[in-house]
Amino acid sequence: MLKIEDLHLSFGGIKALQGVNFEAGAGEITGVIGPNGAGKTSTLRAISRVSDPELKRGEIWLDHQPLHNMASHQASAAGLALVPEDRRIISGLTVEENLKLAQIAPPIGWSLDRIYELFPRLKERRKQEGVTLSGGEQQMLAIARALARDIKVLLLDEPYEGLAPVIVDEIEKTLSLIKSQGITTILVEQNAVRALKLADRAVILDTGGVVFDGTAEEVLNNAELRAEYLAI
Ligand code: ATP
C-alpha cells in the first residue's frame, strides 16, 4: 500500500502542494483528478522523487518503507515507476531496444515475452524506431517499459491525452490487466469521466490540497462535486 502524508511542494514562491494526504490500496486503481493547476502532476513528481529538491515537508510510505528521503533512482529500485505525460521514448532506439534498456539493471520485471503477450502491437513493431510509433502505441511502450522493471506502483500522468476514444479503450483494457497482476496504479487524468469509470478510488485535488477522497462511484453519483471541481 502507498501512503502519502502531508506533502508540501513549492516552486520558488508558488505553493504547488499544500498538504496532500491519501492512501492508494494495493492492487487498486486510484484516479487523481481536479482542475488545471490543482497539483496533480506535482503530486506524481513528488511521489516518484523526481522533484526532490523542492519537497518541503511530507512523507511517502510504500508497504511501510519510507521513500521521502530517497533519490528518484532509489524510489525506482523500491518499485515505483512514473510514466510522464511526454512518455520519454528514447529516439534512435527501436521498440525492443527501449524495453531492453529498462532491463539493464535490477530489479528486472516482466520478460519481453510476457510484455509482448500483453501488447501484441508492440511485438509486431518491435523493430520500428520507438518515436515513430503512433501516440497510442507510444503510450503502450511507455507503460510496457515501466513493467520491464519489477514495479509495485505505476504512476501515470495523463495517459489518455491526445488519444482517440478507441485507443483509450485499449489502454483501459491494459490497465485492467495490470491491476489483475496486483500492481497499484495512480492515474492522473484530465478526462475525469474515463478515469472514474476505471478507477476504484478517487482523489480530487484543488489548489494543492485534497478536497475529496473516496470511491470513484461516489464522485460519479455526486452532481455537486462533479460540477464544482470537474466541470462534468
Ligand atoms: P494540469 O491539469 O493543468 O496539468 P496539474 O493539476 O497537473 O495541472 P501541476 O502541474 O502540478 O498541476 O501544477 C501545480 C501548480 O504548480 C501550478 O500553479 C503550476 O503553475 C505550478 N508549477 C508546476 N510546475 C512548476 C515549475 N516547474 N515551476 C513553477 N511552477 C510550477
PDB file of C-alpha atoms and ligand atoms in Angstrom:
ATOM      1  CA  MET A   1       0.000   0.000   0.000  1.00  0.00           C
ATOM      2  CA  LEU A   2       1.163   3.535  -0.811  1.00  0.00           C
ATOM      3  CA  LYS A   3       0.588   6.178   1.841  1.00  0.00           C
ATOM      4  CA  ILE A   4       1.045   9.894   1.172  1.00  0.00           C
ATOM      5  CA  GLU A   5       1.143  12.185   4.184  1.00  0.00           C
ATOM      6  CA  ASP A   6       1.122  15.974   4.277  1.00  0.00           C
ATOM      7  CA  LEU A   7       3.045  16.590   1.051  1.00  0.00           C
ATOM      8  CA  HIS A   8       4.169  20.188   0.557  1.00  0.00           C
ATOM      9  CA  LEU A   9       5.933  21.242  -2.615  1.00  0.00           C
ATOM     10  CA  SER A  10       6.937  24.727  -3.782  1.00  0.00           C
ATOM     11  CA  PHE A  11       8.450  26.182  -6.915  1.00  0.00           C
ATOM     12  CA  GLY A  12      10.076  29.409  -5.764  1.00  0.00           C
ATOM     13  CA  GLY A  13       7.168  31.366  -4.298  1.00  0.00           C
ATOM     14  CA  ILE A  14       4.487  29.131  -5.868  1.00  0.00           C
ATOM     15  CA  LYS A  15       2.992  26.601  -3.485  1.00  0.00           C
ATOM     16  CA  ALA A  16       2.035  23.679  -5.729  1.00  0.00           C
ATOM     17  CA  LEU A  17       1.130  21.255  -2.894  1.00  0.00           C
ATOM     18  CA  GLN A  18      -0.087  22.393   0.495  1.00  0.00           C
ATOM     19  CA  GLY A  19      -0.671  19.229   2.478  1.00  0.00           C
ATOM     20  CA  VAL A  20      -1.708  16.334   0.238  1.00  0.00           C
ATOM     21  CA  ASN A  21      -2.823  13.167   2.056  1.00  0.00           C
ATOM     22  CA  PHE A  22      -4.213   9.940   0.641  1.00  0.00           C
ATOM     23  CA  GLU A  23      -3.685   6.203   0.513  1.00  0.00           C
ATOM     24  CA  ALA A  24      -3.636   4.021  -2.580  1.00  0.00           C
ATOM     25  CA  GLY A  25      -4.653   0.452  -1.811  1.00  0.00           C
ATOM     26  CA  ALA A  26      -2.531  -2.437  -3.055  1.00  0.00           C
ATOM     27  CA  GLY A  27      -3.774  -3.635  -6.423  1.00  0.00           C
ATOM     28  CA  GLU A  28      -6.245  -0.770  -6.761  1.00  0.00           C
ATOM     29  CA  ILE A  29      -6.523   1.997  -9.324  1.00  0.00           C
ATOM     30  CA  THR A  30      -6.716   5.443  -7.707  1.00  0.00           C
ATOM     31  CA  GLY A  31      -7.841   8.231 -10.025  1.00  0.00           C
ATOM     32  CA  VAL A  32      -6.340  11.627  -9.153  1.00  0.00           C
ATOM     33  CA  ILE A  33      -8.387  14.323 -10.819  1.00  0.00           C
ATOM     34  CA  GLY A  34      -9.108  18.043 -10.457  1.00  0.00           C
ATOM     35  CA  PRO A  35      -8.891  21.351 -12.306  1.00  0.00           C
ATOM     36  CA  ASN A  36      -5.840  22.716 -14.162  1.00  0.00           C
ATOM     37  CA  GLY A  37      -3.039  23.685 -11.827  1.00  0.00           C
ATOM     38  CA  ALA A  38      -4.544  21.699  -8.918  1.00  0.00           C
ATOM     39  CA  GLY A  39      -1.255  19.889  -8.275  1.00  0.00           C
ATOM     40  CA  LYS A  40      -1.835  16.516  -9.950  1.00  0.00           C
ATOM     41  CA  THR A  41       1.459  16.317 -11.846  1.00  0.00           C
ATOM     42  CA  SER A  42       3.308  17.792  -8.862  1.00  0.00           C
ATOM     43  CA  THR A  43       1.889  15.014  -6.683  1.00  0.00           C
ATOM     44  CA  LEU A  44       3.185  12.323  -9.051  1.00  0.00           C
ATOM     45  CA  ARG A  45       6.583  14.024  -9.298  1.00  0.00           C
ATOM     46  CA  ALA A  46       6.832  14.283  -5.526  1.00  0.00           C
ATOM     47  CA  ILE A  47       5.887  10.611  -5.041  1.00  0.00           C
ATOM     48  CA  SER A  48       8.415   9.409  -7.615  1.00  0.00           C
ATOM     49  CA  ARG A  49      11.027  11.710  -6.052  1.00  0.00           C
ATOM     50  CA  VAL A  50      11.905  13.476  -9.294  1.00  0.00           C
ATOM     51  CA  SER A  51      11.173  16.819  -7.617  1.00  0.00           C
ATOM     52  CA  ASP A  52      13.319  16.054  -4.582  1.00  0.00           C
ATOM     53  CA  PRO A  53      14.878  19.487  -4.029  1.00  0.00           C
ATOM     54  CA  GLU A  54      11.511  21.175  -3.757  1.00  0.00           C
ATOM     55  CA  LEU A  55       9.822  18.749  -1.339  1.00  0.00           C
ATOM     56  CA  LYS A  56       9.410  20.912   1.742  1.00  0.00           C
ATOM     57  CA  ARG A  57       7.536  18.586   4.004  1.00  0.00           C
ATOM     58  CA  GLY A  58       5.705  15.286   3.870  1.00  0.00           C
ATOM     59  CA  GLU A  59       6.097  11.547   3.965  1.00  0.00           C
ATOM     60  CA  ILE A  60       5.716   8.795   1.373  1.00  0.00           C
ATOM     61  CA  TRP A  61       5.464   5.189   2.523  1.00  0.00           C
ATOM     62  CA  LEU A  62       5.378   2.090   0.341  1.00  0.00           C
ATOM     63  CA  ASP A  63       4.462  -1.024   2.344  1.00  0.00           C
ATOM     64  CA  HIS A  64       5.932   0.581   5.496  1.00  0.00           C
ATOM     65  CA  GLN A  65       9.137   1.555   3.670  1.00  0.00           C
ATOM     66  CA  PRO A  66       9.844   5.319   3.785  1.00  0.00           C
ATOM     67  CA  LEU A  67      10.512   6.818   0.336  1.00  0.00           C
ATOM     68  CA  HIS A  68      10.509  10.511   1.227  1.00  0.00           C
ATOM     69  CA  ASN A  69      14.258  10.727   1.753  1.00  0.00           C
ATOM     70  CA  MET A  70      15.137   8.720  -1.336  1.00  0.00           C
ATOM     71  CA  ALA A  71      16.531   9.924  -4.649  1.00  0.00           C
ATOM     72  CA  SER A  72      14.436   9.064  -7.703  1.00  0.00           C
ATOM     73  CA  HIS A  73      16.630   6.087  -8.710  1.00  0.00           C
ATOM     74  CA  GLN A  74      16.235   4.616  -5.206  1.00  0.00           C
ATOM     75  CA  ALA A  75      12.444   5.062  -5.344  1.00  0.00           C
ATOM     76  CA  SER A  76      12.514   3.340  -8.722  1.00  0.00           C
ATOM     77  CA  ALA A  77      14.500   0.423  -7.258  1.00  0.00           C
ATOM     78  CA  ALA A  78      11.934   0.222  -4.431  1.00  0.00           C
ATOM     79  CA  GLY A  79       9.212  -0.384  -7.023  1.00  0.00           C
ATOM     80  CA  LEU A  80       7.834   2.963  -8.219  1.00  0.00           C
ATOM     81  CA  ALA A  81       7.542   3.768 -11.921  1.00  0.00           C
ATOM     82  CA  LEU A  82       6.480   7.135 -13.325  1.00  0.00           C
ATOM     83  CA  VAL A  83       5.128   7.299 -16.873  1.00  0.00           C
ATOM     84  CA  PRO A  84       5.291  11.052 -17.558  1.00  0.00           C
ATOM     85  CA  GLU A  85       2.920  12.940 -19.821  1.00  0.00           C
ATOM     86  CA  ASP A  86       5.515  13.272 -22.599  1.00  0.00           C
ATOM     87  CA  ARG A  87       6.268   9.499 -22.436  1.00  0.00           C
ATOM     88  CA  ARG A  88      10.052   9.962 -22.917  1.00  0.00           C
ATOM     89  CA  ILE A  89      10.539   7.331 -25.610  1.00  0.00           C
ATOM     90  CA  ILE A  90      14.233   7.324 -26.478  1.00  0.00           C
ATOM     91  CA  SER A  91      14.883   8.374 -30.060  1.00  0.00           C
ATOM     92  CA  GLY A  92      17.263   6.343 -32.200  1.00  0.00           C
ATOM     93  CA  LEU A  93      16.196   3.122 -30.426  1.00  0.00           C
ATOM     94  CA  THR A  94      13.708   0.528 -31.611  1.00  0.00           C
ATOM     95  CA  VAL A  95      10.715  -0.539 -29.538  1.00  0.00           C
ATOM     96  CA  GLU A  96      12.630  -3.599 -28.320  1.00  0.00           C
ATOM     97  CA  GLU A  97      15.776  -1.597 -27.532  1.00  0.00           C
ATOM     98  CA  ASN A  98      13.684   0.829 -25.461  1.00  0.00           C
ATOM     99  CA  LEU A  99      12.362  -2.159 -23.497  1.00  0.00           C
ATOM    100  CA  LYS A 100      15.750  -3.823 -23.120  1.00  0.00           C
ATOM    101  CA  LEU A 101      17.282  -0.596 -21.858  1.00  0.00           C
ATOM    102  CA  ALA A 102      14.811  -0.641 -18.959  1.00  0.00           C
ATOM    103  CA  GLN A 103      16.179  -4.056 -18.034  1.00  0.00           C
ATOM    104  CA  ILE A 104      19.891  -3.289 -17.867  1.00  0.00           C
ATOM    105  CA  ALA A 105      19.854  -3.049 -14.071  1.00  0.00           C
ATOM    106  CA  PRO A 106      17.861  -4.903 -11.428  1.00  0.00           C
ATOM    107  CA  PRO A 107      15.117  -5.117 -10.309  1.00  0.00           C
ATOM    108  CA  ILE A 108      14.098  -6.694 -13.622  1.00  0.00           C
ATOM    109  CA  GLY A 109      10.371  -7.174 -14.101  1.00  0.00           C
ATOM    110  CA  TRP A 110       8.330  -8.737 -16.849  1.00  0.00           C
ATOM    111  CA  SER A 111      10.128 -10.672 -19.598  1.00  0.00           C
ATOM    112  CA  LEU A 112       9.872  -9.458 -23.188  1.00  0.00           C
ATOM    113  CA  ASP A 113       7.631 -12.454 -23.974  1.00  0.00           C
ATOM    114  CA  ARG A 114       5.231 -11.530 -21.197  1.00  0.00           C
ATOM    115  CA  ILE A 115       5.223  -7.874 -22.281  1.00  0.00           C
ATOM    116  CA  TYR A 116       4.538  -8.856 -25.897  1.00  0.00           C
ATOM    117  CA  GLU A 117       1.677 -11.070 -24.771  1.00  0.00           C
ATOM    118  CA  LEU A 118       0.023  -8.039 -23.174  1.00  0.00           C
ATOM    119  CA  PHE A 119       0.968  -5.689 -26.035  1.00  0.00           C
ATOM    120  CA  PRO A 120       0.803  -7.660 -29.326  1.00  0.00           C
ATOM    121  CA  ARG A 121       1.013  -4.358 -31.223  1.00  0.00           C
ATOM    122  CA  LEU A 122       4.454  -3.717 -29.732  1.00  0.00           C
ATOM    123  CA  LYS A 123       5.566  -7.196 -30.747  1.00  0.00           C
ATOM    124  CA  GLU A 124       4.541  -6.502 -34.362  1.00  0.00           C
ATOM    125  CA  ARG A 125       6.504  -3.253 -34.257  1.00  0.00           C
ATOM    126  CA  ARG A 126       9.442  -4.347 -32.170  1.00  0.00           C
ATOM    127  CA  LYS A 127      11.985  -3.373 -34.833  1.00  0.00           C
ATOM    128  CA  GLN A 128      10.423   0.033 -35.516  1.00  0.00           C
ATOM    129  CA  GLU A 129      12.000   3.146 -34.001  1.00  0.00           C
ATOM    130  CA  GLY A 130      10.044   3.949 -30.830  1.00  0.00           C
ATOM    131  CA  VAL A 131       9.495   7.633 -31.582  1.00  0.00           C
ATOM    132  CA  THR A 132       7.841   6.799 -34.926  1.00  0.00           C
ATOM    133  CA  LEU A 133       5.001   4.884 -33.236  1.00  0.00           C
ATOM    134  CA  SER A 134       1.522   6.433 -33.087  1.00  0.00           C
ATOM    135  CA  GLY A 135       0.565   8.301 -29.915  1.00  0.00           C
ATOM    136  CA  GLY A 136      -1.366   5.328 -28.536  1.00  0.00           C
ATOM    137  CA  GLU A 137       1.444   2.906 -29.343  1.00  0.00           C
ATOM    138  CA  GLN A 138       3.972   5.212 -27.682  1.00  0.00           C
ATOM    139  CA  GLN A 139       1.783   5.285 -24.567  1.00  0.00           C
ATOM    140  CA  MET A 140       1.718   1.474 -24.609  1.00  0.00           C
ATOM    141  CA  LEU A 141       5.513   1.397 -24.973  1.00  0.00           C
ATOM    142  CA  ALA A 142       5.910   3.807 -22.064  1.00  0.00           C
ATOM    143  CA  ILE A 143       3.700   1.581 -19.874  1.00  0.00           C
ATOM    144  CA  ALA A 144       5.462  -1.573 -21.121  1.00  0.00           C
ATOM    145  CA  ARG A 145       8.827  -0.047 -20.269  1.00  0.00           C
ATOM    146  CA  ALA A 146       7.624   0.524 -16.698  1.00  0.00           C
ATOM    147  CA  LEU A 147       6.601  -3.158 -16.473  1.00  0.00           C
ATOM    148  CA  ALA A 148      10.024  -4.242 -17.741  1.00  0.00           C
ATOM    149  CA  ARG A 149      11.182  -3.301 -14.256  1.00  0.00           C
ATOM    150  CA  ASP A 150       9.861  -5.052 -11.180  1.00  0.00           C
ATOM    151  CA  ILE A 151       7.314  -2.497 -10.009  1.00  0.00           C
ATOM    152  CA  LYS A 152       4.718  -2.337  -7.256  1.00  0.00           C
ATOM    153  CA  VAL A 153       3.293   1.073  -8.152  1.00  0.00           C
ATOM    154  CA  LEU A 154       2.579   2.547 -11.580  1.00  0.00           C
ATOM    155  CA  LEU A 155       2.206   6.347 -11.677  1.00  0.00           C
ATOM    156  CA  LEU A 156       0.528   7.515 -14.890  1.00  0.00           C
ATOM    157  CA  ASP A 157       0.383  11.187 -15.876  1.00  0.00           C
ATOM    158  CA  GLU A 158      -2.438  11.835 -18.347  1.00  0.00           C
ATOM    159  CA  PRO A 159      -2.071   8.616 -20.332  1.00  0.00           C
ATOM    160  CA  TYR A 160      -5.193   9.338 -22.430  1.00  0.00           C
ATOM    161  CA  GLU A 161      -4.087  12.779 -23.605  1.00  0.00           C
ATOM    162  CA  GLY A 162      -4.412  13.266 -27.352  1.00  0.00           C
ATOM    163  CA  LEU A 163      -5.671   9.714 -27.959  1.00  0.00           C
ATOM    164  CA  ALA A 164      -8.815   8.722 -29.857  1.00  0.00           C
ATOM    165  CA  PRO A 165     -11.557   7.104 -27.720  1.00  0.00           C
ATOM    166  CA  VAL A 166     -10.986   3.706 -29.351  1.00  0.00           C
ATOM    167  CA  ILE A 167      -7.291   3.818 -28.336  1.00  0.00           C
ATOM    168  CA  VAL A 168      -8.258   4.908 -24.822  1.00  0.00           C
ATOM    169  CA  ASP A 169     -10.441   1.765 -24.709  1.00  0.00           C
ATOM    170  CA  GLU A 170      -7.333  -0.322 -25.456  1.00  0.00           C
ATOM    171  CA  ILE A 171      -5.230   1.432 -22.805  1.00  0.00           C
ATOM    172  CA  GLU A 172      -8.034   0.899 -20.274  1.00  0.00           C
ATOM    173  CA  LYS A 173      -8.087  -2.839 -21.014  1.00  0.00           C
ATOM    174  CA  THR A 174      -4.334  -2.934 -20.499  1.00  0.00           C
ATOM    175  CA  LEU A 175      -4.626  -1.081 -17.183  1.00  0.00           C
ATOM    176  CA  SER A 176      -7.280  -3.559 -16.013  1.00  0.00           C
ATOM    177  CA  LEU A 177      -4.926  -6.436 -16.827  1.00  0.00           C
ATOM    178  CA  ILE A 178      -2.079  -4.736 -14.976  1.00  0.00           C
ATOM    179  CA  LYS A 179      -4.394  -4.295 -11.992  1.00  0.00           C
ATOM    180  CA  SER A 180      -5.220  -8.009 -12.082  1.00  0.00           C
ATOM    181  CA  GLN A 181      -1.488  -8.669 -11.584  1.00  0.00           C
ATOM    182  CA  GLY A 182      -1.662  -6.867  -8.213  1.00  0.00           C
ATOM    183  CA  ILE A 183       0.095  -3.661  -9.283  1.00  0.00           C
ATOM    184  CA  THR A 184      -1.125  -0.451  -7.617  1.00  0.00           C
ATOM    185  CA  THR A 185      -1.920   2.303 -10.121  1.00  0.00           C
ATOM    186  CA  ILE A 186      -2.263   6.036  -9.637  1.00  0.00           C
ATOM    187  CA  LEU A 187      -3.972   7.519 -12.653  1.00  0.00           C
ATOM    188  CA  VAL A 188      -3.797  11.295 -13.127  1.00  0.00           C
ATOM    189  CA  GLU A 189      -6.235  12.308 -15.839  1.00  0.00           C
ATOM    190  CA  GLN A 190      -7.935  15.399 -17.272  1.00  0.00           C
ATOM    191  CA  ASN A 191     -10.541  13.061 -18.699  1.00  0.00           C
ATOM    192  CA  ALA A 192     -12.239  12.598 -15.336  1.00  0.00           C
ATOM    193  CA  VAL A 193     -15.189  10.556 -16.598  1.00  0.00           C
ATOM    194  CA  ARG A 194     -12.973   7.920 -18.217  1.00  0.00           C
ATOM    195  CA  ALA A 195     -10.654   7.855 -15.214  1.00  0.00           C
ATOM    196  CA  LEU A 196     -13.538   7.440 -12.760  1.00  0.00           C
ATOM    197  CA  LYS A 197     -15.116   4.618 -14.751  1.00  0.00           C
ATOM    198  CA  LEU A 198     -11.902   2.623 -14.484  1.00  0.00           C
ATOM    199  CA  ALA A 199     -10.750   3.653 -11.014  1.00  0.00           C
ATOM    200  CA  ASP A 200     -11.668   2.045  -7.699  1.00  0.00           C
ATOM    201  CA  ARG A 201     -10.939   5.138  -5.666  1.00  0.00           C
ATOM    202  CA  ALA A 202     -10.889   8.839  -6.448  1.00  0.00           C
ATOM    203  CA  VAL A 203      -8.897  11.718  -5.046  1.00  0.00           C
ATOM    204  CA  ILE A 204      -9.925  15.226  -6.126  1.00  0.00           C
ATOM    205  CA  LEU A 205      -7.240  17.889  -5.813  1.00  0.00           C
ATOM    206  CA  ASP A 206      -7.801  21.632  -5.846  1.00  0.00           C
ATOM    207  CA  THR A 207      -5.206  24.368  -5.242  1.00  0.00           C
ATOM    208  CA  GLY A 208      -2.673  21.898  -3.905  1.00  0.00           C
ATOM    209  CA  GLY A 209      -4.906  20.080  -1.422  1.00  0.00           C
ATOM    210  CA  VAL A 210      -7.290  17.128  -1.316  1.00  0.00           C
ATOM    211  CA  VAL A 211     -10.949  18.200  -1.435  1.00  0.00           C
ATOM    212  CA  PHE A 212     -12.393  14.679  -1.814  1.00  0.00           C
ATOM    213  CA  ASP A 213     -11.111  11.190  -1.067  1.00  0.00           C
ATOM    214  CA  GLY A 214     -13.481   8.277  -1.554  1.00  0.00           C
ATOM    215  CA  THR A 215     -14.722   5.807  -4.116  1.00  0.00           C
ATOM    216  CA  ALA A 216     -14.886   6.645  -7.813  1.00  0.00           C
ATOM    217  CA  GLU A 217     -18.562   5.694  -7.737  1.00  0.00           C
ATOM    218  CA  GLU A 218     -19.284   8.316  -5.073  1.00  0.00           C
ATOM    219  CA  VAL A 219     -17.911  11.029  -7.351  1.00  0.00           C
ATOM    220  CA  LEU A 220     -19.845   9.773 -10.374  1.00  0.00           C
ATOM    221  CA  ASN A 221     -23.039   9.858  -8.285  1.00  0.00           C
ATOM    222  CA  ASN A 222     -22.399  13.308  -6.761  1.00  0.00           C
ATOM    223  CA  ALA A 223     -23.530  16.010  -9.204  1.00  0.00           C
ATOM    224  CA  GLU A 224     -22.448  18.849  -6.911  1.00  0.00           C
ATOM    225  CA  LEU A 225     -18.885  17.570  -6.590  1.00  0.00           C
ATOM    226  CA  ARG A 226     -18.664  16.950 -10.320  1.00  0.00           C
ATOM    227  CA  ALA A 227     -19.910  20.430 -11.183  1.00  0.00           C
ATOM    228  CA  GLU A 228     -17.723  22.227  -8.653  1.00  0.00           C
ATOM    229  CA  TYR A 229     -14.378  20.595  -9.365  1.00  0.00           C
ATOM    230  CA  LEU A 230     -14.607  18.627 -12.580  1.00  0.00           C
ATOM    231  CA  ALA A 231     -16.983  20.606 -14.810  1.00  0.00           C
ATOM    232  CA  ILE A 232     -18.774  17.380 -15.822  1.00  0.00           C
TER     233      ILE A 232
HETATM  234  P1  ATP B   1      -2.783  20.393 -15.267  1.00  0.00           P
HETATM  235  O1  ATP B   1      -4.033  19.614 -15.167  1.00  0.00           O
HETATM  236  O2  ATP B   1      -3.013  21.754 -15.896  1.00  0.00           O
HETATM  237  O3  ATP B   1      -1.637  19.650 -15.879  1.00  0.00           O
HETATM  238  P2  ATP B   1      -1.871  19.910 -12.537  1.00  0.00           P
HETATM  239  O4  ATP B   1      -3.029  19.659 -11.633  1.00  0.00           O
HETATM  240  O5  ATP B   1      -1.096  18.744 -13.003  1.00  0.00           O
HETATM  241  O6  ATP B   1      -2.348  20.800 -13.761  1.00  0.00           O
HETATM  242  P3  ATP B   1       0.660  20.947 -11.593  1.00  0.00           P
HETATM  243  O7  ATP B   1       1.315  20.819 -12.931  1.00  0.00           O
HETATM  244  O8  ATP B   1       1.031  20.016 -10.539  1.00  0.00           O
HETATM  245  O9  ATP B   1      -0.928  20.941 -11.769  1.00  0.00           O
HETATM  246  O10 ATP B   1       0.902  22.444 -11.089  1.00  0.00           O
HETATM  247  C1  ATP B   1       0.516  22.894  -9.786  1.00  0.00           C
HETATM  248  C2  ATP B   1       0.987  24.338  -9.621  1.00  0.00           C
HETATM  249  O11 ATP B   1       2.415  24.383  -9.575  1.00  0.00           O
HETATM  250  C3  ATP B   1       0.565  25.265 -10.739  1.00  0.00           C
HETATM  251  O12 ATP B   1       0.243  26.515 -10.194  1.00  0.00           O
HETATM  252  C4  ATP B   1       1.811  25.330 -11.616  1.00  0.00           C
HETATM  253  O13 ATP B   1       1.855  26.544 -12.313  1.00  0.00           O
HETATM  254  C5  ATP B   1       2.923  25.227 -10.597  1.00  0.00           C
HETATM  255  N1  ATP B   1       4.123  24.582 -11.152  1.00  0.00           N
HETATM  256  C6  ATP B   1       4.240  23.292 -11.576  1.00  0.00           C
HETATM  257  N2  ATP B   1       5.478  23.030 -12.027  1.00  0.00           N
HETATM  258  C7  ATP B   1       6.182  24.202 -11.879  1.00  0.00           C
HETATM  259  C8  ATP B   1       7.530  24.580 -12.163  1.00  0.00           C
HETATM  260  N3  ATP B   1       8.412  23.718 -12.669  1.00  0.00           N
HETATM  261  N4  ATP B   1       7.879  25.863 -11.889  1.00  0.00           N
HETATM  262  C9  ATP B   1       6.996  26.736 -11.367  1.00  0.00           C
HETATM  263  N5  ATP B   1       5.707  26.434 -11.070  1.00  0.00           N
HETATM  264  C10 ATP B   1       5.309  25.189 -11.317  1.00  0.00           C
END
